[in-house]
Short mmCIF file of C-alpha atoms and ligand atoms in Angstrom, two decimals:
data_model
loop_
_atom_site.label_atom_id
_atom_site.label_comp_id
_atom_site.label_asym_id
_atom_site.label_seq_id
_atom_site.Cartn_x
_atom_site.Cartn_y
_atom_site.Cartn_z
CA MET A 193 22.43 -15.57 55.16
CA ILE A 194 19.80 -13.21 54.01
CA SER A 195 16.42 -13.68 52.57
CA GLN A 196 15.89 -13.85 48.91
CA ALA A 197 13.80 -10.71 49.14
CA LEU A 198 16.60 -8.77 50.75
CA ASN A 199 19.19 -10.26 48.25
CA ASP A 200 17.03 -8.83 45.45
CA ARG A 201 16.69 -5.47 47.23
CA LEU A 202 20.57 -5.30 47.65
CA THR A 203 21.54 -6.40 44.21
CA LEU A 204 18.99 -5.20 41.56
CA THR A 205 19.86 -1.77 40.07
CA GLY A 206 17.36 -1.21 37.21
CA PRO A 207 15.14 1.73 36.90
CA GLY A 208 12.76 2.12 39.94
CA THR A 209 14.51 -0.62 42.09
CA PRO A 210 15.51 0.47 45.66
CA ALA A 211 19.28 -0.04 45.08
CA GLY A 212 18.88 1.36 41.51
CA ARG A 213 17.40 4.59 43.00
CA VAL A 214 20.20 4.92 45.45
CA MET A 215 22.79 4.59 42.58
CA ARG A 216 21.30 7.16 40.68
CA HIS A 217 22.16 9.75 43.19
CA TYR A 218 26.00 9.32 42.28
CA TRP A 219 28.06 9.89 39.22
CA MET A 220 28.74 6.48 37.63
CA PRO A 221 31.49 5.58 35.19
CA ALA A 222 30.02 5.11 31.64
CA ALA A 223 33.15 4.70 29.37
CA LEU A 224 36.82 5.15 29.22
CA SER A 225 37.88 8.37 27.15
CA ASP A 226 39.92 6.08 25.16
CA GLU A 227 36.73 4.39 23.79
CA LEU A 228 35.83 7.76 22.04
CA LEU A 229 39.17 8.09 20.36
CA GLY A 230 38.33 6.52 17.12
CA ALA A 231 37.23 8.07 13.75
CA ARG A 232 33.62 7.70 14.81
CA PRO A 233 33.23 8.48 18.56
CA VAL A 234 30.02 6.60 19.25
CA VAL A 235 29.72 3.81 21.70
CA PRO A 236 26.87 1.79 22.99
CA VAL A 237 26.67 1.97 26.86
CA THR A 238 24.51 -0.13 28.95
CA LEU A 239 24.44 1.19 32.57
CA LEU A 240 22.26 0.26 35.52
CA GLY A 241 20.11 -1.72 33.09
CA GLU A 242 19.46 1.08 30.63
CA ARG A 243 20.49 0.86 27.04
CA LEU A 244 22.20 4.04 26.03
CA VAL A 245 24.44 5.55 23.34
CA LEU A 246 27.45 7.83 24.24
CA PHE A 247 28.77 10.13 21.52
CA ARG A 248 30.99 13.12 21.04
CA ASP A 249 29.67 15.62 18.61
CA GLU A 250 31.65 17.72 16.09
CA ALA A 251 31.97 20.46 18.65
CA GLY A 252 33.57 17.98 21.07
CA GLU A 253 30.67 17.97 23.38
CA LEU A 254 29.44 14.78 24.78
CA GLY A 255 26.02 13.23 24.75
CA LEU A 256 24.54 10.28 26.43
CA ILE A 257 21.04 9.41 25.27
CA ASP A 258 18.58 6.51 24.95
CA ARG A 259 19.91 3.99 22.51
CA HIS A 260 16.37 3.32 21.14
CA CYS A 261 15.12 6.09 18.79
CA PRO A 262 11.82 7.70 20.13
CA HIS A 263 10.13 7.20 16.89
CA ARG A 264 10.04 3.37 16.50
CA GLY A 265 12.82 2.17 18.65
CA ALA A 266 15.75 1.75 15.97
CA ASP A 267 19.21 1.47 17.50
CA LEU A 268 20.90 4.74 17.63
CA ALA A 269 24.34 3.13 18.24
CA TYR A 270 24.36 2.86 14.35
CA GLY A 271 23.23 6.51 14.10
CA ARG A 272 24.75 9.00 11.63
CA LEU A 273 27.13 11.28 13.59
CA GLU A 274 26.38 14.61 11.83
CA ASP A 275 25.05 18.12 12.27
CA CYS A 276 26.23 18.13 15.86
CA GLY A 277 24.11 15.19 16.98
CA LEU A 278 23.01 11.75 16.10
CA ARG A 279 20.71 11.16 13.29
CA CYS A 280 18.74 7.92 13.23
CA PRO A 281 19.29 5.88 9.97
CA PHE A 282 15.75 4.59 9.79
CA HIS A 283 13.85 7.74 9.00
CA GLY A 284 16.41 10.50 9.69
CA TRP A 285 15.07 12.03 12.83
CA HIS A 286 17.99 13.85 14.36
CA PHE A 287 18.83 14.30 18.10
CA ASP A 288 21.16 16.69 19.62
CA ARG A 289 23.27 15.85 22.74
CA THR A 290 20.56 16.91 25.24
CA GLY A 291 18.23 14.31 23.45
CA GLN A 292 15.96 16.91 21.95
CA CYS A 293 14.70 15.90 18.59
CA VAL A 294 15.59 18.97 16.21
CA GLU A 295 14.56 17.58 12.85
CA GLN A 296 12.25 15.06 11.18
CA PRO A 297 13.11 15.21 7.66
CA GLY A 298 10.20 12.91 6.43
CA GLU A 299 7.55 15.03 8.08
CA PRO A 300 5.51 17.75 6.16
CA GLU A 301 7.35 21.10 5.62
CA GLY A 302 6.89 23.36 8.68
CA SER A 303 5.94 20.60 10.99
CA ARG A 304 6.78 21.29 14.63
CA MET A 305 6.15 17.83 16.05
CA HIS A 306 9.90 17.48 16.74
CA GLU A 307 9.77 20.10 19.47
CA ARG A 308 7.66 17.58 21.44
CA ILE A 309 9.98 14.80 21.00
CA ARG A 310 12.93 14.30 23.43
CA ALA A 311 14.95 11.08 23.93
CA THR A 312 15.98 10.35 27.60
CA ALA A 313 19.44 11.98 28.14
CA TYR A 314 21.73 12.15 31.11
CA PRO A 315 24.40 14.61 32.06
CA VAL A 316 27.93 13.49 31.41
CA THR A 317 31.49 14.87 32.46
CA GLU A 318 34.79 13.75 31.47
CA HIS A 319 37.49 13.44 34.21
CA ALA A 320 40.62 11.33 34.89
CA GLY A 321 40.18 9.43 31.57
CA VAL A 322 36.65 8.43 32.33
CA ILE A 323 33.22 9.63 31.04
CA TRP A 324 30.91 9.86 33.99
CA ALA A 325 27.16 9.74 33.85
CA TYR A 326 24.51 11.05 36.35
CA MET A 327 21.42 9.21 35.84
CA GLY A 328 19.24 10.71 38.75
CA ASP A 329 16.87 13.47 39.07
CA GLY A 330 17.79 17.15 39.45
CA ALA A 331 21.13 18.65 39.40
CA PRO A 332 24.16 16.32 39.55
CA PRO A 333 26.28 16.50 42.72
CA PRO A 334 29.97 17.60 42.35
CA LEU A 335 32.51 14.77 42.00
CA PRO A 336 34.05 14.02 45.40
CA ASP A 337 37.58 15.29 46.06
CA LEU A 338 39.12 11.85 45.95
CA ASP A 339 42.86 11.71 45.18
CA CYS A 340 42.16 10.20 41.62
CA PHE A 341 40.16 13.35 40.74
CA ARG A 342 42.66 15.82 42.23
CA ALA A 343 45.73 14.28 40.64
CA PRO A 344 46.87 15.83 37.43
CA GLY A 345 46.23 13.70 34.14
CA THR A 346 49.83 12.84 34.07
CA HIS A 347 49.45 10.90 37.35
CA VAL A 348 46.19 8.96 36.78
CA PHE A 349 45.72 6.02 34.30
CA ALA A 350 42.23 4.61 33.72
CA PHE A 351 41.20 0.98 32.56
CA LYS A 352 38.18 -1.13 32.86
CA GLY A 353 37.21 -4.81 32.69
CA LEU A 354 33.97 -6.74 32.35
CA TRP A 355 33.01 -9.25 35.02
CA GLU A 356 29.95 -11.43 34.17
CA CYS A 357 28.18 -11.26 37.55
CA ASN A 358 26.19 -8.84 39.74
CA TRP A 359 27.99 -5.68 40.87
CA LEU A 360 27.45 -6.45 44.59
CA GLN A 361 29.52 -9.55 44.72
CA ALA A 362 32.19 -7.71 42.76
CA LEU A 363 32.24 -4.97 45.44
CA GLU A 364 32.30 -7.50 48.25
CA VAL A 365 35.41 -8.96 47.22
CA GLY A 366 36.98 -5.55 47.31
CA ILE A 367 35.88 -4.97 50.99
CA ASP A 368 37.16 -8.41 52.09
CA PRO A 369 40.71 -7.69 53.55
CA ALA A 370 41.16 -11.41 54.27
CA HIS A 371 41.21 -12.98 50.79
CA ALA A 372 44.48 -11.49 49.75
CA SER A 373 46.31 -13.95 51.96
CA PHE A 374 44.63 -16.77 50.03
CA LEU A 375 43.23 -15.92 46.65
CA HIS A 376 46.18 -13.87 45.72
CA ARG A 377 48.86 -15.92 47.37
CA PHE A 378 52.12 -16.53 45.44
CA LEU A 379 54.01 -19.47 46.60
CA GLN A 380 57.22 -17.85 45.42
CA ASP A 381 58.32 -14.35 45.61
CA GLU A 382 59.42 -12.16 42.72
CA ASP A 383 61.91 -9.36 42.34
CA PRO A 384 59.89 -6.21 43.27
CA ALA A 385 61.66 -4.55 40.47
CA ASP A 386 59.57 -6.46 38.05
CA GLY A 387 56.33 -5.26 39.98
CA TYR A 388 55.63 -2.07 38.13
CA GLY A 389 51.85 -1.66 37.60
CA LYS A 390 51.10 -4.78 39.37
CA GLN A 391 49.25 -5.19 42.67
CA PHE A 392 51.01 -6.86 45.74
CA ARG A 393 54.25 -7.26 43.91
CA ASP A 394 55.98 -4.19 45.66
CA GLY A 395 57.64 -4.16 48.98
CA VAL A 396 56.25 -2.17 51.96
CA GLU A 397 57.56 1.10 53.08
CA GLY A 398 59.46 0.55 56.24
CA ALA A 399 60.02 -3.15 55.58
CA ALA A 400 61.61 -3.28 52.34
CA GLU A 401 63.08 -6.62 53.11
CA ILE A 402 59.79 -8.31 53.27
CA PRO A 403 58.12 -8.90 49.85
CA MET A 404 54.40 -8.16 50.00
CA THR A 405 53.71 -11.53 48.62
CA LYS A 406 55.48 -13.14 51.56
CA LEU A 407 53.91 -10.90 54.13
CA LEU A 408 50.39 -11.85 52.98
CA ARG A 409 51.35 -15.52 52.65
CA ASP A 410 52.90 -15.68 56.19
CA HIS A 411 50.06 -13.79 57.89
CA PRO A 412 46.64 -15.18 56.83
CA ARG A 413 44.73 -14.08 59.82
CA PRO A 414 44.70 -10.25 59.97
CA GLU A 415 42.92 -8.39 62.69
CA ILE A 416 40.28 -6.50 60.72
CA MET A 417 38.52 -3.12 61.77
CA VAL A 418 35.80 -1.45 59.94
CA ASP A 419 34.97 2.26 60.51
CA ASP A 420 32.11 4.41 59.14
CA THR A 421 33.38 7.45 57.49
CA PRO A 422 31.78 10.41 55.72
CA TYR A 423 32.38 8.67 52.27
CA GLY A 424 31.75 5.05 53.24
CA LEU A 425 33.99 2.58 55.32
CA SER A 426 37.56 2.42 56.18
CA LEU A 427 38.92 -1.03 56.59
CA THR A 428 42.09 -1.69 58.38
CA ALA A 429 43.85 -5.10 58.42
CA LEU A 430 46.69 -5.61 60.96
CA ARG A 431 49.20 -8.26 60.54
CA HIS A 432 51.40 -8.75 63.47
CA LEU A 433 54.98 -9.60 62.78
CA PRO A 434 57.13 -11.79 64.98
CA ASP A 435 59.36 -8.96 65.91
CA GLY A 436 56.69 -6.80 67.29
CA ARG A 437 56.11 -4.49 64.27
CA THR A 438 52.71 -4.47 62.71
CA HIS A 439 51.82 -4.31 58.98
CA VAL A 440 48.92 -1.92 58.51
CA ARG A 441 46.98 -1.98 55.45
CA VAL A 442 44.28 0.53 55.07
CA THR A 443 41.51 0.12 52.29
CA ASN A 444 38.24 1.98 51.74
CA GLN A 445 34.73 1.65 50.34
CA VAL A 446 33.42 4.77 48.81
CA PHE A 447 29.64 4.49 48.73
CA PRO A 448 27.95 3.02 46.77
CA CYS A 449 30.24 0.99 44.69
CA ALA A 450 33.82 2.11 44.76
CA ILE A 451 36.89 1.06 46.62
CA VAL A 452 40.29 2.73 47.22
CA ILE A 453 43.17 0.44 47.89
CA PRO A 454 46.76 0.69 47.87
CA MET A 455 48.60 -0.93 44.93
CA SER A 456 52.27 -0.20 45.44
CA ARG A 457 54.38 2.21 47.39
CA GLU A 458 53.74 4.80 44.78
CA MET A 459 50.17 4.16 43.56
CA THR A 460 46.59 3.55 44.73
CA ILE A 461 43.62 2.14 42.84
CA THR A 462 40.18 3.81 43.03
CA GLN A 463 37.85 1.15 41.54
CA TRP A 464 34.17 1.36 40.67
CA HIS A 465 32.15 -1.70 40.46
CA VAL A 466 29.43 -0.40 38.23
CA PRO A 467 26.43 -2.47 37.18
CA VAL A 468 25.96 -2.93 33.37
CA ASP A 469 22.79 -4.92 34.16
CA ASP A 470 21.92 -7.15 37.06
CA SER A 471 24.18 -9.98 35.77
CA ARG A 472 27.26 -8.07 34.54
CA CYS A 473 29.36 -5.22 35.82
CA TYR A 474 32.46 -3.34 34.74
CA TRP A 475 35.29 -2.49 37.12
CA PHE A 476 36.73 0.93 36.22
CA SER A 477 40.09 1.54 37.91
CA LEU A 478 41.82 4.65 38.25
CA PHE A 479 45.37 4.22 39.16
CA THR A 480 46.93 7.22 40.93
CA SER A 481 50.53 7.93 41.46
CA PHE A 482 51.93 9.95 44.27
CA ARG A 483 55.37 10.02 42.88
CA ALA A 484 56.38 9.81 39.14
CA PRO A 485 53.83 10.35 36.25
CA VAL A 486 52.17 7.03 35.45
CA ASP A 487 53.59 5.16 32.52
CA LYS A 488 50.37 4.99 30.65
CA VAL A 489 51.68 3.29 27.55
CA ARG A 490 53.21 0.50 29.64
CA MET A 491 50.16 -0.06 31.87
CA ARG A 492 47.77 0.12 28.86
CA GLU A 493 49.88 -2.41 27.07
CA GLN A 494 49.87 -4.70 30.22
CA ARG A 495 46.10 -4.69 30.50
CA LEU A 496 45.45 -4.73 26.89
CA ALA A 497 47.36 -8.01 26.64
CA GLU A 498 44.81 -9.44 29.11
CA HIS A 499 41.50 -8.15 27.40
CA HIS A 500 39.31 -8.36 24.40
CA LEU A 501 38.14 -5.11 22.96
CA PRO A 502 35.69 -3.52 22.53
CA SER A 503 33.90 -5.57 25.26
CA TYR A 504 36.94 -5.34 27.67
CA ARG A 505 36.10 -8.85 28.57
CA PRO A 506 39.09 -10.69 30.09
CA LYS A 507 40.79 -13.15 27.79
CA LYS A 508 40.78 -15.57 30.71
CA ASN A 509 37.28 -16.33 31.57
CA ARG A 510 34.92 -19.14 32.25
CA THR A 511 34.95 -20.36 28.61
CA ASN A 512 38.55 -21.40 29.00
CA ASP A 513 38.62 -22.34 32.88
CA TYR A 514 40.45 -18.92 33.57
CA GLY A 515 43.58 -20.54 32.30
CA TYR A 516 43.46 -22.96 35.30
CA ASP A 517 46.49 -25.19 35.63
CA PRO A 518 46.68 -27.61 38.43
CA GLU A 519 50.38 -27.84 38.02
CA GLU A 520 50.84 -24.19 38.47
CA GLN A 521 48.40 -24.37 41.54
CA GLY A 522 50.72 -26.86 43.29
CA ARG A 523 53.90 -24.73 42.65
CA GLU A 524 53.32 -21.14 42.01
CA THR A 525 49.84 -19.65 42.76
CA TYR A 526 46.99 -20.46 45.05
CA THR A 527 44.62 -20.50 42.12
CA GLY A 528 46.58 -21.82 39.38
CA MET A 529 45.15 -19.14 37.23
CA GLY A 530 48.40 -17.19 36.57
CA LEU A 531 49.83 -14.07 38.09
CA ASP A 532 47.29 -11.40 37.35
CA ILE A 533 45.26 -10.88 40.35
CA ASN A 534 42.30 -9.53 38.38
CA VAL A 535 41.78 -13.08 37.03
CA HIS A 536 41.74 -14.38 40.56
CA ASP A 537 39.24 -12.00 41.78
CA GLN A 538 37.03 -12.53 38.42
CA TRP A 539 36.93 -16.19 39.08
CA ALA A 540 35.84 -15.75 42.73
CA VAL A 541 33.14 -13.59 41.90
CA GLU A 542 31.74 -15.05 38.63
CA GLY A 543 31.91 -18.60 40.01
CA MET A 544 29.21 -17.52 42.52
CA GLY A 545 26.74 -17.31 39.68
CA ALA A 546 25.17 -14.25 37.96
CA ILE A 547 23.75 -13.26 41.26
CA GLN A 548 25.27 -14.84 44.35
CA ASP A 549 22.52 -16.91 46.23
CA ARG A 550 23.02 -15.26 49.70
CA THR A 551 20.39 -17.40 51.35
CA LYS A 552 22.90 -20.08 51.50
CA GLU A 553 26.07 -18.03 52.58
CA HIS A 554 27.64 -18.01 56.05
CA LEU A 555 29.47 -14.89 56.79
CA ALA A 556 32.30 -15.18 59.19
CA SER A 557 34.39 -12.82 61.30
CA THR A 558 36.44 -11.74 58.34
CA ASP A 559 33.18 -10.46 56.59
CA LYS A 560 32.67 -7.47 58.86
CA GLY A 561 33.05 -4.93 55.97
CA ILE A 562 30.58 -6.85 53.90
CA VAL A 563 27.94 -6.65 56.70
CA ALA A 564 28.73 -2.89 57.33
CA ASN A 565 28.27 -2.25 53.62
CA ARG A 566 24.99 -4.00 53.35
CA ARG A 567 23.81 -2.14 56.49
CA ALA A 568 24.76 1.18 54.79
CA LEU A 569 23.08 0.21 51.61
CA ARG A 570 19.96 -0.78 53.44
CA ALA A 571 19.92 2.65 55.29
CA ALA A 572 20.43 4.55 52.04
CA MET A 573 17.49 2.62 50.29
CA ASP A 574 15.27 3.39 53.26
CA ALA A 575 16.29 7.11 53.18
CA VAL A 576 15.57 7.33 49.33
CA GLU A 577 12.19 5.68 49.92
CA ALA A 578 11.37 8.24 52.61
CA GLY A 579 12.03 10.93 50.13
CA GLU A 580 15.53 11.83 51.48
CA ALA A 581 19.02 11.81 50.02
CA PRO A 582 20.92 8.75 50.73
CA PRO A 583 23.89 8.93 52.99
CA PRO A 584 26.77 9.25 52.62
CA SER A 585 26.53 11.99 50.00
CA HIS A 586 29.53 13.01 47.98
CA GLY A 587 30.91 16.45 47.37
CA PRO A 588 33.75 18.73 48.46
CA GLY A 589 35.20 17.76 51.65
CA ILE A 590 35.33 14.01 50.82
CA ALA A 591 39.07 14.07 50.24
CA GLY A 592 41.79 11.36 50.26
CA PRO A 593 41.15 8.91 51.67
CA ILE A 594 44.10 7.28 53.38
CA SER A 595 44.95 4.07 51.51
CA LEU A 596 48.25 2.51 51.99
CA ASP A 597 50.48 -0.33 53.51
CA THR A 598 52.92 0.62 56.08
CA ILE A 599 54.76 -0.70 59.01
CA ALA A 600 54.24 0.32 62.54
CA PRO A 601 57.25 -0.01 64.81
CA ALA A 602 56.92 -2.34 67.80
CA GLY A 603 54.83 -0.67 70.49
CA ALA A 604 53.65 2.11 68.25
CA ASP A 605 50.07 3.36 67.80
CA TRP A 606 49.36 1.81 64.46
CA ALA A 607 46.43 4.22 63.61
CA GLU A 608 48.99 7.16 64.14
CA ALA A 609 51.60 5.35 62.00
CA ALA A 610 49.22 4.99 59.26
CA ARG A 611 48.34 8.78 59.47
CA GLN A 612 52.02 9.70 59.58
CA ALA A 613 52.78 7.53 56.45
CA ASP A 614 49.88 9.11 54.78
CA ARG A 615 51.08 12.68 55.68
CA ALA A 616 54.69 11.90 54.65
CA ARG A 617 53.39 10.46 51.17
CA ARG A 618 51.25 13.57 50.51
CA ALA A 619 54.00 15.96 51.58
CA ALA A 620 56.39 14.51 49.09
CA CYS A 621 53.80 14.15 46.26
CA PRO A 622 54.63 16.21 43.13
CA TRP A 623 50.92 17.41 42.92
CA ASP A 624 49.04 19.01 45.66
CA ALA A 625 47.85 16.04 47.63
CA THR A 626 47.32 17.76 50.86
CA VAL A 627 43.97 17.28 52.48
CA PRO A 628 42.24 19.41 55.16
CA ALA A 629 43.21 18.26 58.58
S1 FES B 771 12.91 4.76 14.05
FE1 FES B 771 14.30 6.32 14.29
S2 FES B 771 13.63 7.87 12.79
FE2 FES B 771 12.29 6.34 12.62
FE1 FE2 B 772 41.35 -9.41 45.25
#
C-alpha cells in the first residue's frame, strides 16, 4: 500500500501535476482517424484533463486547439468549419489550425487586435489510424519505432474504448501477467478457428494441441520476471508444462502508459491507456499483423457491436452490471460477463472506483510489474522536477519489442526460445519487421 499523497502523485495528470508533466513529454493518442471521416470533421477531445477540439480543415490539415474560445469561452466544438480554420459561432472570431486568431469580424475595420490572440494549440500527427497529440513544451520527439508504427496501414487496425476510471489502474491490469489465468478464464475451450481478432482464443506456436484457454486455466501460478528496458519494462510469464516444456509469454510496458502484448499467433496489440481526465481513460489499441493484412471490416464490426458511438463507451458497463450472469459464471466464464475479455478488464478496473484507493491495497508477488512501473514513474517525475527529460525517452532505436507466446522445448533456454521465435516471425513477415541486433 502507498500513502494518499503518493497515490495522488502517481495518478493525477492535469496541467502542472507531476505525472501530467511527465505524460506531456510523449505523444498521446487523441482520436481515431475514423472519427474525422464524417461530413464535418470536428470532434471534441478531452486529454490529460484539457478540453480541446480536433478538426481537419479544407486543406486536409489537422488542428487541435482549446475548446473554449479565447474571447469569452464559447464552445468551439460547435464552431463553423470554414476558411481553413474554425470560426466561433458567438461573435465570429476565426482561428487557424495553429490556434492563431486571424479575424474578428465584429471589431472596427483595420483592427489588429487579432494578431495578439492565440488559442492554446498542440502539434498533431496522424499515424496507424490514430491522431496523436504532443502536449508538452518545445519540439515533439519522433514516434518510437514500435512495430505498430513500422507496419504498413494494411497490417494495422486501430480502435478505442472508454473506461470510467483513472488511467493508472487501467495500465496496471495490463502489466499484471497473473490475472489472465483467472479473470479471462474460459471453463470450456473453443475451436481456435473461430478466434480471429479475439485475444486468448488462438493456439500457441509449437503446441498447437493446447488451446490458449486451457493453458492459462491449467497453469495459474506463472513464474514472472520483470526487466527494465530502454522503452519501459519487459514482463515474462513462464508456465511449466508437465512434459518439461515451458510456455513463455512476453509482454511489455512502453513508458508511460502503453503496453505491447501478443494477441494471437499472427497479431500483437499495442495499447495506450490515455487519461481523458483523472477519472476516465481511453484504451487505444493498435492491432498489428505479422502475417496477412488485417481484416479491418471484420475487426471493426466485432468491436462496434460492443460499443456506443461517438463516446466509444462499451455497451456492457456498470449501468447494466456488465451483463453479469451467475449461471454463465458457473458454467462458462470466470466472471459471468461474456466472452469479450475487454469487458472483464473493464469490470476489474472500474470496480476499483474512479481512482483506486491504494492506501488499502496489498501487493503480492505477482504484482512485481506494477511495483517496477510505479518506481519508474516516480523516477521520471523526480527527473522532470529537476528540469531533466524523463527516462525512458522515445525515439529511433526503440524497436519491436518482442511480444509473443511460444513454447520452449524441455531443457531449452526459454529466453533464447523467445528470441528465436521472434526472429522467425520477423523473418517471415511480409513487411520489413527486422530490428537492429
Ligand atoms: S466567444 Fe467566441 S467569438 Fe465571442
Ligand atoms: Fe486482461
